[in-house]
């Protein structure tokens, strides 16, 4: 079994797609071992607990520096023998986590990378403001610096006339992110994702 932890903030919408997939047995060899969040009010923690998944709060205010915080997260993950880490809205510096979990740290972005790659603002709003006709989502491995690394999979979503940020964000979530992430995790757990240089190869 691939022991997997989610680092989350916010409502955990992408986490929910994985909880649903686990419930229906759609990801073989996968174990959702824990959910960690810096925010005790994160609804993602409620989602996890309701599904019987251990949920932990690691508050940044308890640590003197960002480095010591990332070390605490890394140590927590190692103590639980975590094999794979997935980010869902996690907004804290990764620090040593991105190096210690090289090619085992996965993220999801609501854009077709390299469009708005490592963009610090709202990528969906930016796509609307730039007049993009197509956007979508990307699942990727993070590089050792915590930035976008090798791409795992992508799904395009059309931008419709009159789209608001909320409407487009929801459609990207439902049509792309909710579909891409479970499939990517299944491929990883089957041992079919291999990182070769800057590319991910499905074998």
XYZ file of N, CA and C in Angstrom:
609
model
N 0.834 -1.199 0.000
C 0.000 0.000 0.000
C 0.874 1.257 0.000
N 0.482 2.239 -0.776
C 1.196 3.513 -0.817
C 0.566 4.432 0.231
N 1.317 4.645 1.296
C 0.824 5.480 2.399
C 0.939 6.946 1.988
N -0.208 7.621 1.946
C -0.282 8.964 1.379
C -0.830 9.948 2.397
N -0.225 11.133 2.425
C -0.708 12.218 3.279
C -1.057 13.413 2.418
N -2.108 14.121 2.805
C -2.503 15.370 2.162
C -2.088 16.528 3.061
N -1.446 17.531 2.467
C -1.220 18.806 3.147
C -2.264 19.769 2.589
N -3.133 20.268 3.456
C -4.295 21.003 2.969
C -4.483 22.331 3.690
N -5.183 23.217 3.008
C -5.716 24.435 3.612
C -7.043 24.697 2.903
N -7.901 25.476 3.525
C -9.180 25.766 2.884
C -10.172 24.634 3.058
N -11.053 24.474 2.057
C -12.164 23.540 2.245
C -11.870 22.113 1.810
N -10.717 21.878 1.188
C -10.346 20.510 0.835
C -11.200 19.901 -0.264
N -11.556 20.699 -1.256
C -12.428 20.198 -2.326
C -11.773 19.068 -3.114
N -10.472 19.191 -3.379
C -9.792 18.120 -4.111
C -9.595 16.893 -3.222
N -9.384 17.121 -1.936
C -9.319 16.002 -0.997
C -10.599 15.179 -1.062
N -11.747 15.858 -1.189
C -13.022 15.141 -1.210
C -13.091 14.150 -2.361
N -12.529 14.512 -3.518
C -12.558 13.583 -4.654
C -11.785 12.309 -4.329
N -10.729 12.435 -3.539
C -9.946 11.259 -3.158
C -10.670 10.450 -2.092
N -11.309 11.125 -1.147
C -12.110 10.412 -0.147
C -13.214 9.602 -0.827
N -13.835 10.192 -1.844
C -14.872 9.474 -2.591
C -14.278 8.276 -3.334
N -13.116 8.471 -3.932
C -12.469 7.384 -4.671
C -12.078 6.244 -3.743
N -11.609 6.589 -2.542
C -11.262 5.562 -1.558
C -12.510 4.784 -1.151
N -13.596 5.505 -0.927
C -14.845 4.867 -0.509
C -15.311 3.835 -1.538
N -15.151 4.157 -2.821
C -15.598 3.259 -3.877
C -14.486 2.304 -4.349
N -13.339 2.334 -3.675
C -12.256 1.417 -4.007
C -11.664 1.623 -5.382
N -11.569 2.881 -5.802
C -11.152 3.181 -7.175
C -9.643 3.382 -7.326
N -8.891 3.387 -6.218
C -7.440 3.576 -6.312
C -6.759 2.389 -5.635
N -6.422 1.355 -6.397
C -5.781 0.178 -5.814
C -4.432 0.524 -5.180
N -4.092 -0.193 -4.131
C -2.792 -0.061 -3.449
C -2.595 1.313 -2.813
N -3.680 2.023 -2.562
C -3.605 3.383 -2.023
C -4.185 3.411 -0.615
N -3.471 4.086 0.285
C -3.964 4.303 1.646
C -3.852 5.778 1.987
N -4.977 6.408 2.274
C -4.954 7.788 2.741
C -4.681 7.743 4.246
N -3.440 7.982 4.590
C -2.966 7.764 5.955
C -3.270 8.936 6.873
N -3.154 10.155 6.352
C -3.333 11.324 7.212
C -3.592 12.571 6.387
N -4.237 13.533 7.041
C -4.432 14.868 6.481
C -3.868 15.862 7.484
N -2.996 16.768 7.007
C -2.364 17.767 7.861
C -2.715 19.152 7.358
N -2.952 20.074 8.286
C -3.278 21.444 7.905
C -2.669 22.416 8.909
N -2.263 23.606 8.419
C -1.796 24.649 9.340
C -2.944 25.407 9.992
N -4.164 25.159 9.526
C -5.329 25.939 9.956
C -6.326 25.054 10.694
N -6.500 25.258 11.994
C -7.445 24.419 12.742
C -8.889 24.582 12.281
N -9.197 25.666 11.568
C -10.546 25.880 11.076
C -10.788 25.355 9.677
N -9.806 24.696 9.092
C -9.948 24.197 7.727
C -11.034 23.131 7.650
N -11.954 23.315 6.713
C -13.019 22.327 6.551
C -12.479 20.999 6.023
N -11.288 21.030 5.431
C -10.667 19.789 4.973
C -10.475 18.814 6.131
N -10.187 19.332 7.318
C -10.009 18.471 8.493
C -11.320 17.785 8.853
N -12.412 18.510 8.730
C -13.728 17.925 8.989
C -14.033 16.828 7.975
N -13.728 17.089 6.707
C -13.935 16.069 5.679
C -13.168 14.794 6.034
N -11.906 14.952 6.427
C -11.077 13.799 6.755
C -11.645 13.034 7.941
N -11.951 13.750 9.007
C -12.460 13.077 10.217
C -13.777 12.377 9.960
N -14.642 12.990 9.164
C -15.917 12.349 8.832
C -15.719 11.043 8.073
N -14.598 10.953 7.364
C -14.293 9.741 6.596
C -13.431 8.760 7.385
N -13.120 9.113 8.638
C -12.317 8.223 9.470
C -10.824 8.301 9.200
N -10.380 9.380 8.560
C -8.953 9.560 8.266
C -8.334 10.433 9.356
N -7.221 10.026 9.953
C -6.574 10.846 10.976
C -6.227 12.233 10.444
N -6.593 13.263 11.196
C -6.361 14.648 10.778
C -5.578 15.370 11.865
N -4.585 16.131 11.438
C -3.688 16.798 12.382
C -3.563 18.273 12.026
N -3.446 19.109 13.052
C -3.170 20.527 12.879
C -1.746 20.791 13.341
N -0.971 21.406 12.457
C 0.388 21.835 12.817
C 0.418 23.340 12.571
N 0.305 24.111 13.640
C 0.148 25.558 13.511
C 1.502 26.262 13.388
N 1.648 27.121 12.391
C 2.915 27.852 12.200
C 3.298 28.694 13.411
N 2.307 29.205 14.145
C 2.603 30.067 15.291
C 3.373 29.344 16.389
N 3.382 28.012 16.356
C 4.079 27.238 17.375
C 5.575 27.099 17.082
N 6.021 27.652 15.958
C 7.422 27.476 15.549
C 8.062 28.833 15.279
N 9.343 28.975 15.631
C 9.987 30.292 15.521
C 10.295 30.724 14.096
N 10.500 29.772 13.186
C 10.864 30.114 11.808
C 10.109 29.216 10.831
N 10.080 29.654 9.576
C 9.460 28.836 8.538
C 10.224 27.536 8.344
N 11.558 27.597 8.517
C 12.358 26.383 8.372
C 12.018 25.367 9.447
N 11.881 25.820 10.683
C 11.557 24.883 11.758
C 10.156 24.307 11.563
N 9.268 25.110 10.987
C 7.922 24.606 10.702
C 7.971 23.505 9.645
N 8.712 23.743 8.562
C 8.794 22.728 7.509
C 9.478 21.459 8.021
N 10.430 21.616 8.935
C 11.076 20.443 9.540
C 10.083 19.643 10.372
N 9.208 20.352 11.075
C 8.199 19.670 11.878
C 7.243 18.877 10.985
N 6.842 19.486 9.862
C 5.976 18.778 8.918
C 6.694 17.551 8.360
N 7.944 17.739 7.962
C 8.716 16.635 7.404
C 8.867 15.497 8.408
N 9.163 15.844 9.648
C 9.334 14.811 10.679
C 8.027 14.070 10.947
N 6.923 14.811 10.924
C 5.615 14.186 11.121
C 5.328 13.188 10.004
N 5.633 13.569 8.777
C 5.412 12.684 7.639
C 6.300 11.449 7.732
N 7.557 11.634 8.127
C 8.464 10.494 8.247
C 8.046 9.577 9.385
N 7.574 10.151 10.489
C 7.127 9.335 11.623
C 5.967 8.420 11.234
N 5.176 8.861 10.268
C 4.024 8.072 9.818
C 4.371 7.181 8.618
N 5.646 7.155 8.244
C 6.104 6.339 7.108
C 5.349 6.668 5.824
N 5.199 7.956 5.567
C 4.480 8.399 4.375
C 5.334 8.184 3.120
N 4.698 7.634 2.100
C 5.380 7.391 0.818
C 5.153 8.517 -0.173
N 3.957 9.112 -0.150
C 3.568 10.115 -1.137
C 2.839 11.246 -0.427
N 3.128 12.490 -0.847
C 2.481 13.668 -0.268
C 1.752 14.405 -1.388
N 0.509 14.826 -1.108
C -0.301 15.558 -2.081
C -0.704 16.891 -1.476
N -0.586 17.957 -2.254
C -0.961 19.290 -1.810
C -2.361 19.647 -2.291
N -3.149 20.257 -1.392
C -4.481 20.739 -1.762
C -4.671 22.112 -1.128
N -4.333 23.148 -1.898
C -4.471 24.501 -1.386
C -3.484 24.864 -0.301
N -2.476 24.045 -0.101
C -1.502 24.268 0.967
C -0.665 25.494 0.632
N -0.612 26.457 1.556
C 0.015 27.742 1.250
C 1.214 28.075 2.133
N 1.778 27.056 2.789
C 2.957 27.271 3.624
C 4.222 26.879 2.862
N 5.371 27.523 3.171
C 6.623 27.116 2.528
C 6.923 25.648 2.802
N 7.337 24.935 1.777
C 7.582 23.506 1.925
C 8.945 23.202 2.517
N 9.925 24.068 2.247
C 11.255 23.859 2.807
C 11.787 22.471 2.504
N 12.197 21.751 3.559
C 12.839 20.449 3.385
C 11.873 19.383 2.859
N 10.574 19.611 2.963
C 9.620 18.610 2.472
C 9.817 18.369 0.983
N 10.066 19.433 0.228
C 10.195 19.293 -1.227
C 11.461 18.554 -1.634
N 12.480 18.573 -0.796
C 13.700 17.825 -1.119
C 13.622 16.398 -0.596
N 13.092 16.220 0.595
C 13.027 14.882 1.180
C 11.978 14.008 0.506
N 11.025 14.631 -0.167
C 10.014 13.860 -0.892
C 10.124 14.115 -2.395
N 11.332 14.194 -2.887
C 11.553 14.418 -4.316
C 10.869 13.327 -5.140
N 10.097 13.764 -6.140
C 9.318 12.876 -7.016
C 8.258 12.085 -6.247
N 7.987 12.526 -5.027
C 6.928 11.911 -4.213
C 6.025 12.984 -3.609
N 6.067 14.161 -4.225
C 5.282 15.306 -3.769
C 4.490 15.824 -4.962
N 3.171 15.736 -4.888
C 2.309 15.997 -6.044
C 1.375 17.176 -5.768
N 1.203 18.012 -6.773
C 0.306 19.149 -6.653
C -0.659 19.218 -7.820
N -1.685 20.059 -7.674
C -2.680 20.273 -8.723
C -2.845 21.776 -8.911
N -2.812 22.218 -10.169
C -2.921 23.650 -10.466
C -4.087 23.884 -11.422
N -4.931 24.910 -11.166
C -6.063 25.197 -12.067
C -5.638 26.007 -13.281
N -4.652 25.490 -14.006
C -4.229 26.090 -15.271
C -3.495 25.032 -16.078
N -3.344 25.291 -17.363
C -2.596 24.386 -18.229
C -1.140 24.857 -18.243
N -0.356 24.327 -17.336
C 1.054 24.702 -17.260
C 1.713 24.406 -18.606
N 2.539 25.300 -19.168
C 3.222 26.427 -18.507
C 2.435 27.729 -18.407
N 1.168 27.756 -18.792
C 0.386 28.980 -18.590
C 0.285 29.282 -17.096
N 0.657 30.493 -16.729
C 0.599 30.960 -15.338
C 1.384 30.056 -14.390
N 2.488 29.509 -14.899
C 3.319 28.627 -14.075
C 3.893 29.389 -12.874
N 3.763 28.793 -11.693
C 4.237 29.391 -10.433
C 3.622 30.776 -10.197
N 2.443 30.989 -10.762
C 1.743 32.263 -10.592
C 1.271 32.382 -9.150
N 1.554 33.506 -8.499
C 1.240 33.658 -7.084
C -0.184 34.134 -6.833
N -0.848 34.623 -7.861
C -2.216 35.089 -7.693
C -3.218 34.014 -8.074
N -4.418 34.436 -8.417
C -5.499 33.543 -8.805
C -5.369 33.239 -10.295
N -4.964 32.021 -10.635
C -4.719 31.659 -12.024
C -6.007 31.679 -12.843
N -7.123 31.348 -12.213
C -8.400 31.369 -12.938
C -8.789 32.801 -13.277
N -8.649 33.711 -12.326
C -8.936 35.121 -12.592
C -8.009 35.665 -13.675
N -6.745 35.279 -13.612
C -5.779 35.744 -14.605
C -6.148 35.250 -15.998
N -6.615 34.006 -16.095
C -7.020 33.467 -17.403
C -8.181 34.263 -17.978
N -9.133 34.632 -17.128
C -10.269 35.440 -17.594
C -9.810 36.834 -18.003
N -8.948 37.443 -17.206
C -8.487 38.794 -17.502
C -7.663 38.856 -18.775
N -6.932 37.761 -19.083
C -6.123 37.728 -20.301
C -6.921 37.288 -21.523
N -8.174 36.947 -21.330
C -9.004 36.542 -22.454
C -8.708 35.156 -22.981
N -8.223 34.261 -22.139
C -7.943 32.890 -22.572
C -9.234 32.218 -23.045
N -9.128 31.464 -24.113
C -10.284 30.737 -24.639
C -10.359 29.326 -24.046
N -9.228 28.839 -23.608
C -9.152 27.513 -22.998
C -8.243 27.579 -21.784
N -8.643 26.942 -20.724
C -7.783 26.794 -19.552
C -7.899 25.336 -19.121
N -7.723 25.036 -17.841
C -7.821 23.643 -17.433
C -7.079 23.396 -16.147
N -6.563 22.190 -15.998
C -5.852 21.822 -14.778
C -4.666 20.944 -15.110
N -3.694 20.954 -14.213
C -2.471 20.181 -14.369
C -2.128 19.499 -13.054
N -1.809 18.227 -13.131
C -1.229 17.506 -11.997
C 0.264 17.377 -12.266
N 1.070 17.628 -11.258
C 2.518 17.660 -11.466
C 3.249 17.236 -10.198
N 4.502 16.860 -10.373
C 5.408 16.686 -9.249
C 6.097 18.025 -8.978
N 6.327 18.328 -7.722
C 7.069 19.535 -7.386
C 8.565 19.265 -7.484
N 9.319 20.289 -7.865
C 10.772 20.137 -7.928
C 11.363 20.376 -6.531
N 12.679 20.176 -6.357
C 13.274 20.322 -5.028
C 13.163 21.720 -4.432
N 12.859 22.732 -5.269
C 12.665 24.088 -4.761
C 11.211 24.370 -4.406
N 10.344 23.376 -4.565
C 8.934 23.560 -4.250
C 8.129 24.185 -5.361
N 8.706 24.274 -6.563
C 8.011 24.828 -7.713
C 7.466 23.716 -8.605
N 6.771 24.095 -9.651
C 6.231 23.115 -10.594
C 7.372 22.351 -11.245
N 7.298 21.040 -11.172
C 8.295 20.176 -11.785
C 7.681 19.373 -12.919
N 8.045 18.107 -13.049
C 7.536 17.285 -14.157
C 6.014 17.151 -14.140
N 5.413 17.369 -15.300
C 3.958 17.291 -15.438
C 3.521 15.831 -15.522
N 2.467 15.505 -14.779
C 1.905 14.149 -14.794
C 0.768 14.058 -15.799
N -0.202 14.971 -15.713
C -1.352 14.918 -16.610
C -2.024 16.276 -16.674
N -2.806 16.479 -17.749
C -3.517 17.732 -17.949
C -4.888 17.477 -18.560
N -5.808 18.416 -18.318
C -7.144 18.353 -18.905
C -7.585 19.768 -19.243
N -7.994 19.970 -20.475
C -8.441 21.287 -20.914
C -9.908 21.515 -20.547
N -10.234 22.784 -20.286
C -11.598 23.212 -20.011
C -11.840 24.505 -20.789
N -12.911 24.554 -21.545
C -13.221 25.750 -22.323
C -13.656 26.890 -21.405
N -13.243 28.101 -21.771
C -13.730 29.304 -21.097
C -14.959 29.770 -21.860
N -16.083 29.886 -21.172
C -17.344 30.223 -21.821
C -17.637 31.718 -21.716
N -18.353 32.278 -22.697
C -18.731 33.685 -22.612
C -19.527 33.951 -21.321
N -19.168 35.029 -20.663
C -19.876 35.382 -19.442
C -19.409 34.644 -18.203
N -18.360 33.811 -18.316
C -17.842 33.092 -17.148
C -17.404 34.067 -16.061
N -17.765 33.761 -14.839
C -17.202 34.452 -13.672
C -16.060 33.607 -13.132
N -15.271 34.184 -12.237
C -14.183 33.425 -11.619
C -14.755 32.207 -10.900
N -15.860 32.411 -10.202
C -16.459 31.319 -9.433
C -16.970 30.212 -10.335
N -17.653 30.586 -11.416
C -18.213 29.584 -12.321
C -17.117 28.793 -13.021
N -16.088 29.495 -13.485
C -14.996 28.808 -14.176
C -14.203 27.945 -13.209
N -13.956 28.440 -12.007
C -13.231 27.656 -11.000
C -13.964 26.357 -10.702
N -15.285 26.453 -10.565
C -16.073 25.267 -10.267
C -16.018 24.270 -11.404
N -16.081 24.771 -12.656
C -16.050 23.867 -13.802
C -14.685 23.200 -13.934
N -13.617 23.938 -13.677
C -12.277 23.342 -13.705
C -12.170 22.249 -12.646
N -12.703 22.527 -11.458
C -12.672 21.543 -10.383
C -13.409 20.272 -10.788
N -14.632 20.433 -11.296
C -15.477 19.276 -11.583
C -15.055 18.526 -12.841
N -14.649 19.273 -13.884
C -14.349 18.630 -15.162
C -12.896 18.198 -15.302
N -12.027 18.773 -14.482
C -10.603 18.475 -14.638
C -9.953 17.973 -13.348
N -9.919 18.793 -12.314
C -9.160 18.424 -11.115
C -9.694 17.165 -10.445
N -11.026 17.046 -10.316
C -11.610 15.866 -9.681
C -11.352 14.590 -10.472
N -11.121 14.710 -11.761
C -10.855 13.534 -12.598
C -9.358 13.221 -12.677
N -8.551 14.265 -12.796
C -7.116 14.065 -12.982
C -6.432 13.484 -11.756
N -6.754 14.024 -10.580
C -5.998 13.633 -9.384
C -6.172 12.160 -9.025
N -7.390 11.610 -8.969
C -7.508 10.174 -8.675
C -6.785 9.296 -9.699
N -6.856 9.679 -10.969
C -6.171 8.894 -12.005
C -4.661 8.953 -11.819
N -4.143 10.135 -11.475
C -2.701 10.280 -11.261
C -2.243 9.449 -10.067
N -3.032 9.466 -9.005
C -2.686 8.671 -7.827
C -2.730 7.175 -8.138
N -3.708 6.770 -8.941
C -3.794 5.356 -9.322
C -2.559 4.931 -10.113
N -2.134 5.778 -11.045
C -0.930 5.472 -11.828
C 0.297 5.383 -10.929
N 0.396 6.306 -9.975
C 1.533 6.278 -9.054
C 1.526 4.998 -8.226
N 0.361 4.649 -7.700
C 0.268 3.471 -6.834
C 0.482 2.166 -7.600
N 0.257 2.207 -8.898
C 0.527 1.041 -9.748
C 1.984 0.991 -10.195
N 2.776 1.986 -9.794
C 4.180 2.038 -10.193
C 4.390 2.408 -11.639
N 3.420 3.119 -12.212
C 3.485 3.430 -13.643
C 3.963 4.845 -13.950
N 4.274 5.647 -12.923
C 4.805 6.993 -13.148
C 6.301 6.996 -12.869
N 7.080 7.349 -13.862
C 8.526 7.425 -13.719
C 9.003 8.810 -14.154
N 9.791 9.455 -13.316
C 10.348 10.759 -13.653
C 11.701 10.555 -14.305
N 11.821 11.063 -15.516
C 13.075 10.955 -16.265
C 13.479 12.364 -16.679
N 14.469 12.893 -15.974
C 14.865 14.267 -16.211
C 13.755 15.218 -15.775
N 13.278 16.033 -16.706
C 12.231 16.990 -16.402
C 10.852 16.518 -16.865
N 10.752 15.239 -17.221
C 9.494 14.716 -17.748
C 9.003 13.545 -16.909
N 7.673 13.392 -16.881
C 7.066 12.212 -16.266
C 6.615 11.279 -17.382
N 7.013 10.031 -17.276
C 6.666 9.032 -18.281
C 5.710 8.026 -17.665
N 4.639 7.739 -18.378
C 3.703 6.699 -17.957
C 4.091 5.398 -18.639
N 4.350 4.371 -17.835
C 4.820 3.103 -18.404
C 3.731 2.028 -18.318
